[in-house]
């Protein structure tokens, strides 16, 4: 869905969207593709890339904010699409920071010896909760999924060196889907008032983001015992080009050290980071031994980072 497609649907312009956000197009999944199907496809691609079968996987984490249903979890749905063998599976919901939380939790479970190989999936179908009558949010979001296999190895010098996770629920109303949960169960009135769509105070979220991203980068690096000059690749959540630019300016990072694909996908919530990471790998921008910093912020409010020494 391009900006020009949106121009035909609402009072907006390609010029406004590009200038204010950097987004030119986003992808919209079909009605036959709920979040679990996007996640299942990403999981299959990650397994093939790792040269592994599902038999090798001990645990499944799905980061999402747009699960197929309130329950059962989307992770259980993805598990049953991937294999007939029971595998422990759980959803992680942490706004757009869900991928960062998922990686941090999975790597901690591997380090504790609880599991050896964990499939971490990020999948969101934001088009299912986007109000295409609200131009202040409709232009921002798209659908996507990504996945990674995390494996524990003895004496590995590669892997997740440190993570920083943070949350402040007092800002919860700045970005939320108000109805459909136990607080406001679905009624005719909630539907009429369009409360089953994402609502956002864009200006306040913007202000939060430009503070949260640098804090998460600095705190993740501090925990890993590294400095900003040691970052080989920064993979920031793709929410707004201006937020990414602010982080690059703050740390004097050259664009060659920062992934950027917001123009082509928009904000795909939990999936922005794994999609950007996958593209960076395809383009040969991540090499074994590189320090890769993943950083995100989102609904909750939540924010965080993973600092990784890239493996093979
Ligand atoms: N097309 C055209 N005009 C639009 C528009 C659109 N799609 N959306 C809003 N406008 C108008 C507004 O109505 C306003 O008009 P006014 O001045 O006549 O009142 C004007 O553009 C400026 O709106 P404003 O909200 O101040 O724009 P902005 O520069 O702050 O950009 C966001 C808005 C949403 C792009 C920006 O605040 C943002 O990116 N926030 C962070 C959002 C985010 O990251 N969310 C995800 C978190 S995971």
CSV table of C-alpha atoms and ligand atoms in Angstrom, one decimal:
chain,number,residue,atom,x,y,z
A,1,UNK,CA,0.0,0.0,0.0
A,2,UNK,CA,1.7,3.2,-1.2
A,3,UNK,CA,1.3,6.7,0.0
A,4,UNK,CA,-0.6,7.4,-3.2
A,5,UNK,CA,-3.0,4.6,-2.3
A,6,UNK,CA,-3.6,6.3,1.0
A,7,UNK,CA,-4.2,9.7,-0.8
A,8,UNK,CA,-7.2,8.1,-2.5
A,9,UNK,CA,-8.6,6.8,0.9
A,10,UNK,CA,-8.1,9.9,3.2
A,11,UNK,CA,-7.1,13.5,3.4
A,12,UNK,CA,-3.3,13.1,3.3
A,13,UNK,CA,-0.4,13.4,0.8
A,14,UNK,CA,2.7,11.6,-0.2
A,15,UNK,CA,4.7,14.7,0.6
A,16,UNK,CA,3.3,15.0,4.2
A,17,UNK,CA,3.9,11.3,4.9
A,18,UNK,CA,7.5,11.3,3.5
A,19,UNK,CA,8.5,14.5,5.2
A,20,UNK,CA,7.0,13.7,8.6
A,21,UNK,CA,7.8,10.0,8.7
A,22,UNK,CA,10.1,8.8,5.9
A,23,UNK,CA,7.5,6.1,4.9
A,24,UNK,CA,6.7,5.6,1.2
A,25,UNK,CA,4.9,2.2,1.3
A,26,UNK,CA,3.8,-0.5,3.7
A,27,UNK,CA,2.6,-4.1,3.2
A,28,UNK,CA,-0.8,-5.3,4.1
A,29,UNK,CA,-1.5,-9.0,4.7
A,30,UNK,CA,-4.6,-10.6,3.2
A,31,UNK,CA,-7.7,-11.7,5.2
A,32,UNK,CA,-6.4,-15.3,4.9
A,33,UNK,CA,-3.2,-14.3,6.6
A,34,UNK,CA,-3.6,-13.7,10.4
A,35,UNK,CA,-0.6,-13.0,12.5
A,36,UNK,CA,0.1,-16.7,13.1
A,37,UNK,CA,0.5,-17.3,9.4
A,38,UNK,CA,3.0,-14.5,9.1
A,39,UNK,CA,4.9,-15.8,12.1
A,40,UNK,CA,4.7,-19.4,10.8
A,41,UNK,CA,6.3,-18.4,7.4
A,42,UNK,CA,9.0,-16.4,9.1
A,43,UNK,CA,9.7,-19.4,11.4
A,44,UNK,CA,10.0,-21.8,8.5
A,45,UNK,CA,12.5,-19.4,6.8
A,46,UNK,CA,14.6,-19.1,9.9
A,47,UNK,CA,14.7,-22.9,10.4
A,48,UNK,CA,15.7,-23.4,6.8
A,49,UNK,CA,18.4,-20.7,7.1
A,50,UNK,CA,19.7,-22.4,10.3
A,51,UNK,CA,19.6,-25.8,8.5
A,52,UNK,CA,17.4,-27.2,11.3
A,53,UNK,CA,14.1,-29.1,11.6
A,54,UNK,CA,11.4,-28.4,14.1
A,55,UNK,CA,12.6,-31.4,16.1
A,56,UNK,CA,15.6,-29.4,17.2
A,57,UNK,CA,13.5,-26.6,18.8
A,58,UNK,CA,12.8,-26.8,22.6
A,59,UNK,CA,10.7,-23.6,23.0
A,60,UNK,CA,8.8,-21.0,21.0
A,61,UNK,CA,8.5,-17.4,21.8
A,62,UNK,CA,6.2,-15.2,19.7
A,63,UNK,CA,6.4,-11.4,20.2
A,64,UNK,CA,3.1,-9.9,19.1
A,65,UNK,CA,0.5,-7.2,19.9
A,66,UNK,CA,-2.1,-8.4,17.3
A,67,UNK,CA,-2.5,-12.1,18.2
A,68,UNK,CA,-5.0,-14.1,16.2
A,69,UNK,CA,-7.3,-14.2,19.2
A,70,UNK,CA,-7.1,-13.0,22.9
A,71,UNK,CA,-6.5,-16.7,23.6
A,72,UNK,CA,-5.2,-19.2,22.9
A,73,UNK,CA,-1.8,-17.7,22.3
A,74,UNK,CA,-0.5,-17.1,18.8
A,75,UNK,CA,2.6,-19.0,19.9
A,76,UNK,CA,0.4,-22.1,20.3
A,77,UNK,CA,-1.1,-21.6,16.9
A,78,UNK,CA,2.3,-21.2,15.3
A,79,UNK,CA,3.5,-24.3,17.1
A,80,UNK,CA,0.6,-26.4,15.8
A,81,UNK,CA,1.3,-25.1,12.2
A,82,UNK,CA,5.0,-26.0,12.5
A,83,UNK,CA,4.8,-29.5,14.1
A,84,UNK,CA,2.5,-32.1,15.5
A,85,UNK,CA,5.0,-32.6,18.4
A,86,UNK,CA,4.1,-30.6,21.6
A,87,UNK,CA,6.6,-27.8,22.2
A,88,UNK,CA,6.3,-25.2,25.1
A,89,UNK,CA,5.2,-22.0,23.5
A,90,UNK,CA,4.3,-18.5,24.8
A,91,UNK,CA,3.4,-15.0,23.6
A,92,UNK,CA,5.3,-12.0,24.7
A,93,UNK,CA,3.4,-8.7,24.6
A,94,UNK,CA,5.6,-5.6,25.1
A,95,UNK,CA,4.5,-3.2,22.4
A,96,UNK,CA,7.0,-2.6,19.7
A,97,UNK,CA,9.7,-3.6,22.2
A,98,UNK,CA,8.4,-7.2,22.1
A,99,UNK,CA,11.3,-8.5,20.0
A,100,UNK,CA,13.9,-7.1,22.4
A,101,UNK,CA,12.0,-8.6,25.4
A,102,UNK,CA,11.7,-12.0,23.5
A,103,UNK,CA,15.4,-12.1,22.7
A,104,UNK,CA,16.4,-11.1,26.3
A,105,UNK,CA,14.1,-13.7,27.8
A,106,UNK,CA,15.1,-16.5,25.4
A,107,UNK,CA,18.8,-15.9,25.8
A,108,UNK,CA,18.4,-15.9,29.6
A,109,UNK,CA,16.6,-19.2,29.5
A,110,UNK,CA,19.3,-20.7,27.3
A,111,UNK,CA,22.1,-19.4,29.7
A,112,UNK,CA,20.2,-20.9,32.7
A,113,UNK,CA,20.3,-24.3,30.9
A,114,UNK,CA,16.5,-24.5,30.7
A,115,UNK,CA,16.4,-24.8,26.9
A,116,UNK,CA,19.0,-25.3,24.2
A,117,UNK,CA,17.4,-24.0,21.1
A,118,UNK,CA,14.6,-21.4,21.0
A,119,UNK,CA,12.7,-20.1,18.1
A,120,UNK,CA,12.0,-16.4,18.6
A,121,UNK,CA,9.3,-15.0,16.3
A,122,UNK,CA,8.0,-11.5,15.9
A,123,UNK,CA,4.8,-11.1,14.0
A,124,UNK,CA,2.3,-8.3,13.8
A,125,UNK,CA,-0.7,-7.6,11.6
A,126,UNK,CA,-1.2,-4.0,12.5
A,127,UNK,CA,-3.6,-3.5,9.6
A,128,UNK,CA,-6.1,-5.5,11.6
A,129,UNK,CA,-6.3,-2.8,14.3
A,130,UNK,CA,-5.5,0.3,12.1
A,131,UNK,CA,-8.3,2.8,11.7
A,132,UNK,CA,-8.2,3.8,8.0
A,133,UNK,CA,-10.5,6.8,8.9
A,134,UNK,CA,-7.8,8.2,11.2
A,135,UNK,CA,-5.0,9.8,9.1
A,136,UNK,CA,-2.9,10.5,12.1
A,137,UNK,CA,-2.2,6.7,12.6
A,138,UNK,CA,-3.2,5.0,9.3
A,139,UNK,CA,-0.2,6.2,7.4
A,140,UNK,CA,2.3,4.8,9.8
A,141,UNK,CA,1.7,1.1,10.1
A,142,UNK,CA,2.2,-2.1,8.1
A,143,UNK,CA,2.3,-5.9,8.5
A,144,UNK,CA,5.4,-8.1,8.8
A,145,UNK,CA,7.1,-11.0,10.6
A,146,UNK,CA,10.6,-12.2,11.3
A,147,UNK,CA,12.2,-15.0,13.2
A,148,UNK,CA,15.5,-16.2,14.6
A,149,UNK,CA,16.8,-19.4,16.1
A,150,UNK,CA,18.9,-18.9,19.3
A,151,UNK,CA,21.2,-21.8,20.2
A,152,UNK,CA,23.2,-22.3,23.3
A,153,UNK,CA,26.9,-23.3,22.9
A,154,UNK,CA,29.6,-23.9,25.5
A,155,UNK,CA,32.3,-21.3,25.7
A,156,UNK,CA,30.8,-19.2,22.9
A,157,UNK,CA,32.3,-15.8,22.4
A,158,UNK,CA,29.4,-14.9,20.2
A,159,UNK,CA,25.7,-14.2,21.2
A,160,UNK,CA,23.7,-11.9,23.3
A,161,UNK,CA,26.2,-10.0,25.4
A,162,UNK,CA,23.7,-7.9,27.4
A,163,UNK,CA,20.1,-6.7,27.3
A,164,UNK,CA,18.4,-3.7,28.8
A,165,UNK,CA,14.6,-3.8,29.4
A,166,UNK,CA,12.4,-1.1,30.7
A,167,UNK,CA,8.7,-0.3,31.2
A,168,UNK,CA,6.6,2.6,32.6
A,169,UNK,CA,2.9,1.8,32.6
A,170,UNK,CA,2.0,5.4,33.5
A,171,UNK,CA,2.3,6.2,29.8
A,172,UNK,CA,0.0,3.3,28.7
A,173,UNK,CA,-2.8,5.5,27.4
A,174,UNK,CA,-0.4,7.3,24.9
A,175,UNK,CA,-0.6,4.2,22.6
A,176,UNK,CA,-3.3,1.6,23.1
A,177,UNK,CA,-6.2,-0.3,21.7
A,178,UNK,CA,-8.8,0.7,24.3
A,179,UNK,CA,-11.5,-2.0,23.9
A,180,UNK,CA,-11.8,-5.7,23.5
A,181,UNK,CA,-10.1,-6.7,26.8
A,182,UNK,CA,-11.6,-7.1,30.3
A,183,UNK,CA,-11.5,-3.4,30.9
A,184,UNK,CA,-13.9,-2.6,28.0
A,185,UNK,CA,-15.4,-5.8,26.6
A,186,UNK,CA,-16.8,-5.5,23.0
A,187,UNK,CA,-20.2,-3.9,22.8
A,188,UNK,CA,-22.1,-2.2,20.1
A,189,UNK,CA,-21.0,1.1,21.7
A,190,UNK,CA,-17.3,0.2,21.6
A,191,UNK,CA,-17.6,-0.7,18.0
A,192,UNK,CA,-19.5,2.4,17.1
A,193,UNK,CA,-16.9,4.5,18.9
A,194,UNK,CA,-14.1,2.8,16.9
A,195,UNK,CA,-12.4,1.7,20.2
A,196,UNK,CA,-11.1,-1.6,18.7
A,197,UNK,CA,-8.5,0.4,16.7
A,198,UNK,CA,-5.1,1.6,17.7
A,199,UNK,CA,-5.2,5.1,19.3
A,200,UNK,CA,-2.0,7.2,19.7
A,201,UNK,CA,-0.9,10.5,21.0
A,202,UNK,CA,1.8,10.9,18.3
A,203,UNK,CA,3.5,14.0,19.7
A,204,UNK,CA,3.9,12.6,23.2
A,205,UNK,CA,5.1,9.2,21.8
A,206,UNK,CA,7.6,11.0,19.7
A,207,UNK,CA,9.0,12.9,22.7
A,208,UNK,CA,9.2,9.7,24.7
A,209,UNK,CA,11.0,7.9,21.8
A,210,UNK,CA,13.8,10.4,21.3
A,211,UNK,CA,14.7,10.0,25.0
A,212,UNK,CA,14.1,6.3,25.3
A,213,UNK,CA,16.2,5.2,22.3
A,214,UNK,CA,19.5,6.8,23.4
A,215,UNK,CA,19.0,5.6,27.0
A,216,UNK,CA,18.4,2.0,25.8
A,217,UNK,CA,21.5,2.1,23.5
A,218,UNK,CA,23.8,3.6,26.3
A,219,UNK,CA,22.5,1.3,29.0
A,220,UNK,CA,22.7,-1.9,26.8
A,221,UNK,CA,26.3,-1.0,25.8
A,222,UNK,CA,27.3,-0.2,29.4
A,223,UNK,CA,26.1,-3.6,30.6
A,224,UNK,CA,28.1,-5.3,27.8
A,225,UNK,CA,31.2,-3.3,28.7
A,226,UNK,CA,31.3,-1.6,25.3
A,227,UNK,CA,31.2,2.0,23.9
A,228,UNK,CA,29.2,3.6,21.1
A,229,UNK,CA,32.3,3.7,18.9
A,230,UNK,CA,32.4,-0.2,19.0
A,231,UNK,CA,28.9,-0.5,17.4
A,232,UNK,CA,29.3,-2.1,13.9
A,233,UNK,CA,25.6,-2.0,13.2
A,234,UNK,CA,22.7,-0.3,15.0
A,235,UNK,CA,19.3,-1.9,14.2
A,236,UNK,CA,16.8,0.6,15.5
A,237,UNK,CA,13.0,0.1,15.6
A,238,UNK,CA,11.6,1.7,12.5
A,239,UNK,CA,8.8,4.0,13.6
A,240,UNK,CA,9.7,7.4,12.2
A,241,UNK,CA,12.8,8.5,10.1
A,242,UNK,CA,13.1,11.6,12.3
A,243,UNK,CA,13.4,9.4,15.5
A,244,UNK,CA,16.2,7.3,13.8
A,245,UNK,CA,17.9,10.5,12.6
A,246,UNK,CA,17.9,12.0,16.1
A,247,UNK,CA,19.6,8.9,17.5
A,248,UNK,CA,22.2,8.9,14.7
A,249,UNK,CA,23.0,12.6,15.4
A,250,UNK,CA,23.2,12.1,19.1
A,251,UNK,CA,25.8,9.3,18.7
A,252,UNK,CA,27.5,10.7,15.6
A,253,UNK,CA,26.7,7.4,13.7
A,254,UNK,CA,27.3,7.3,10.0
A,255,UNK,CA,24.2,5.9,8.1
A,256,UNK,CA,26.4,3.0,6.9
A,257,UNK,CA,26.3,1.8,10.6
A,258,UNK,CA,22.5,2.0,10.9
A,259,UNK,CA,19.8,-0.1,9.2
A,260,UNK,CA,17.0,1.8,7.6
A,261,UNK,CA,14.1,0.4,5.6
A,262,UNK,CA,11.2,2.4,7.0
A,263,UNK,CA,10.5,3.8,3.5
A,264,UNK,CA,9.5,0.3,2.2
A,265,UNK,CA,7.6,-1.2,5.2
A,266,UNK,CA,6.5,1.6,7.6
A,267,UNK,CA,6.2,0.7,11.3
A,268,UNK,CA,5.6,-3.1,11.5
A,269,UNK,CA,5.8,-3.1,15.3
A,270,UNK,CA,7.7,-6.1,16.7
A,271,UNK,CA,8.8,-7.1,13.2
A,272,UNK,CA,10.8,-4.0,12.2
A,273,UNK,CA,14.1,-5.2,13.8
A,274,UNK,CA,14.2,-8.9,12.6
A,275,UNK,CA,13.2,-7.7,9.0
A,276,UNK,CA,16.0,-5.1,9.0
A,277,UNK,CA,18.4,-7.6,10.5
A,278,UNK,CA,17.6,-10.1,7.8
A,279,UNK,CA,18.0,-7.6,5.1
A,280,UNK,CA,21.4,-6.4,6.6
A,281,UNK,CA,22.5,-10.0,6.5
A,282,UNK,CA,21.4,-10.5,2.9
A,283,UNK,CA,23.4,-7.3,2.0
A,284,UNK,CA,26.5,-8.6,3.8
A,285,UNK,CA,26.4,-5.8,6.3
A,286,UNK,CA,26.8,-8.1,9.3
A,287,UNK,CA,30.0,-10.2,9.7
A,288,UNK,CA,31.0,-12.7,12.4
A,289,UNK,CA,32.4,-10.9,15.3
A,290,UNK,CA,30.5,-7.6,14.7
A,291,UNK,CA,28.8,-5.8,17.5
A,292,UNK,CA,25.2,-5.4,16.6
A,293,UNK,CA,22.9,-3.3,18.8
A,294,UNK,CA,19.1,-3.8,18.6
A,295,UNK,CA,17.0,-1.0,20.1
A,296,UNK,CA,13.2,-0.4,20.3
A,297,UNK,CA,10.5,1.5,22.1
A,298,UNK,CA,6.7,1.1,22.1
A,299,UNK,CA,3.4,0.8,23.8
A,300,UNK,CA,3.4,0.1,27.5
A,301,UNK,CA,5.4,2.3,27.5
A,302,UNK,CA,8.3,0.0,27.0
A,303,UNK,CA,11.9,0.4,25.7
A,304,UNK,CA,15.0,-1.7,25.6
A,305,UNK,CA,18.1,-3.0,23.7
A,306,UNK,CA,20.0,-6.2,23.0
A,307,UNK,CA,23.8,-6.0,22.4
A,308,UNK,CA,24.9,-9.0,20.3
A,309,UNK,CA,28.4,-10.2,19.2
A,310,UNK,CA,27.3,-11.7,15.8
A,311,UNK,CA,28.0,-15.4,15.3
A,312,UNK,CA,28.2,-17.3,12.0
B,1,LIG,N1,-1.6,13.7,6.4
B,1,LIG,C1,-1.7,15.0,6.4
B,1,LIG,N2,-1.7,15.8,7.5
B,1,LIG,C2,-1.7,15.1,8.7
B,1,LIG,C3,-1.6,13.7,8.8
B,1,LIG,C4,-1.6,13.0,7.6
B,1,LIG,N3,-1.5,11.7,7.6
B,1,LIG,N4,-1.6,13.4,10.1
B,1,LIG,C5,-1.6,14.5,10.8
B,1,LIG,N5,-1.7,15.6,10.0
B,1,LIG,C6,-1.8,17.0,10.3
B,1,LIG,C7,-2.3,17.2,11.7
B,1,LIG,O1,-3.7,17.2,11.7
B,1,LIG,C8,-1.7,18.6,12.0
B,1,LIG,O2,-2.5,19.6,11.4
B,1,LIG,P1,-2.8,21.0,12.1
B,1,LIG,O3,-1.4,21.6,12.3
B,1,LIG,O4,-3.6,21.7,11.1
B,1,LIG,O5,-3.4,20.7,13.4
B,1,LIG,C9,-0.4,18.6,11.3
B,1,LIG,O6,-0.5,17.5,10.3
B,1,LIG,C10,0.8,18.3,12.2
B,1,LIG,O7,0.5,17.2,13.0
B,1,LIG,P2,1.5,16.6,14.1
B,1,LIG,O8,0.8,15.5,14.9
B,1,LIG,O9,2.0,17.8,14.9
B,1,LIG,O10,2.6,16.1,13.2
B,1,LIG,P3,4.1,15.5,13.6
B,1,LIG,O11,5.1,16.2,12.8
B,1,LIG,O12,4.2,15.4,15.1
B,1,LIG,O13,4.0,14.0,13.1
B,1,LIG,C11,3.6,11.7,13.8
B,1,LIG,C12,3.0,13.1,13.6
B,1,LIG,C13,2.6,10.8,14.2
B,1,LIG,C14,4.2,11.3,12.4
B,1,LIG,C15,4.8,11.9,14.8
B,1,LIG,O14,4.3,12.6,16.0
B,1,LIG,C16,5.3,10.5,15.2
B,1,LIG,O15,5.9,9.8,14.5
B,1,LIG,N6,5.2,10.2,16.5
B,1,LIG,C17,5.7,8.9,17.0
B,1,LIG,C18,4.8,7.8,16.6
B,1,LIG,C19,5.4,6.5,16.9
B,1,LIG,O16,6.6,6.3,16.8
B,1,LIG,N7,4.5,5.5,17.2
B,1,LIG,C20,4.9,4.2,17.3
B,1,LIG,C21,5.5,3.9,18.5
B,1,LIG,S1,6.1,2.2,18.5
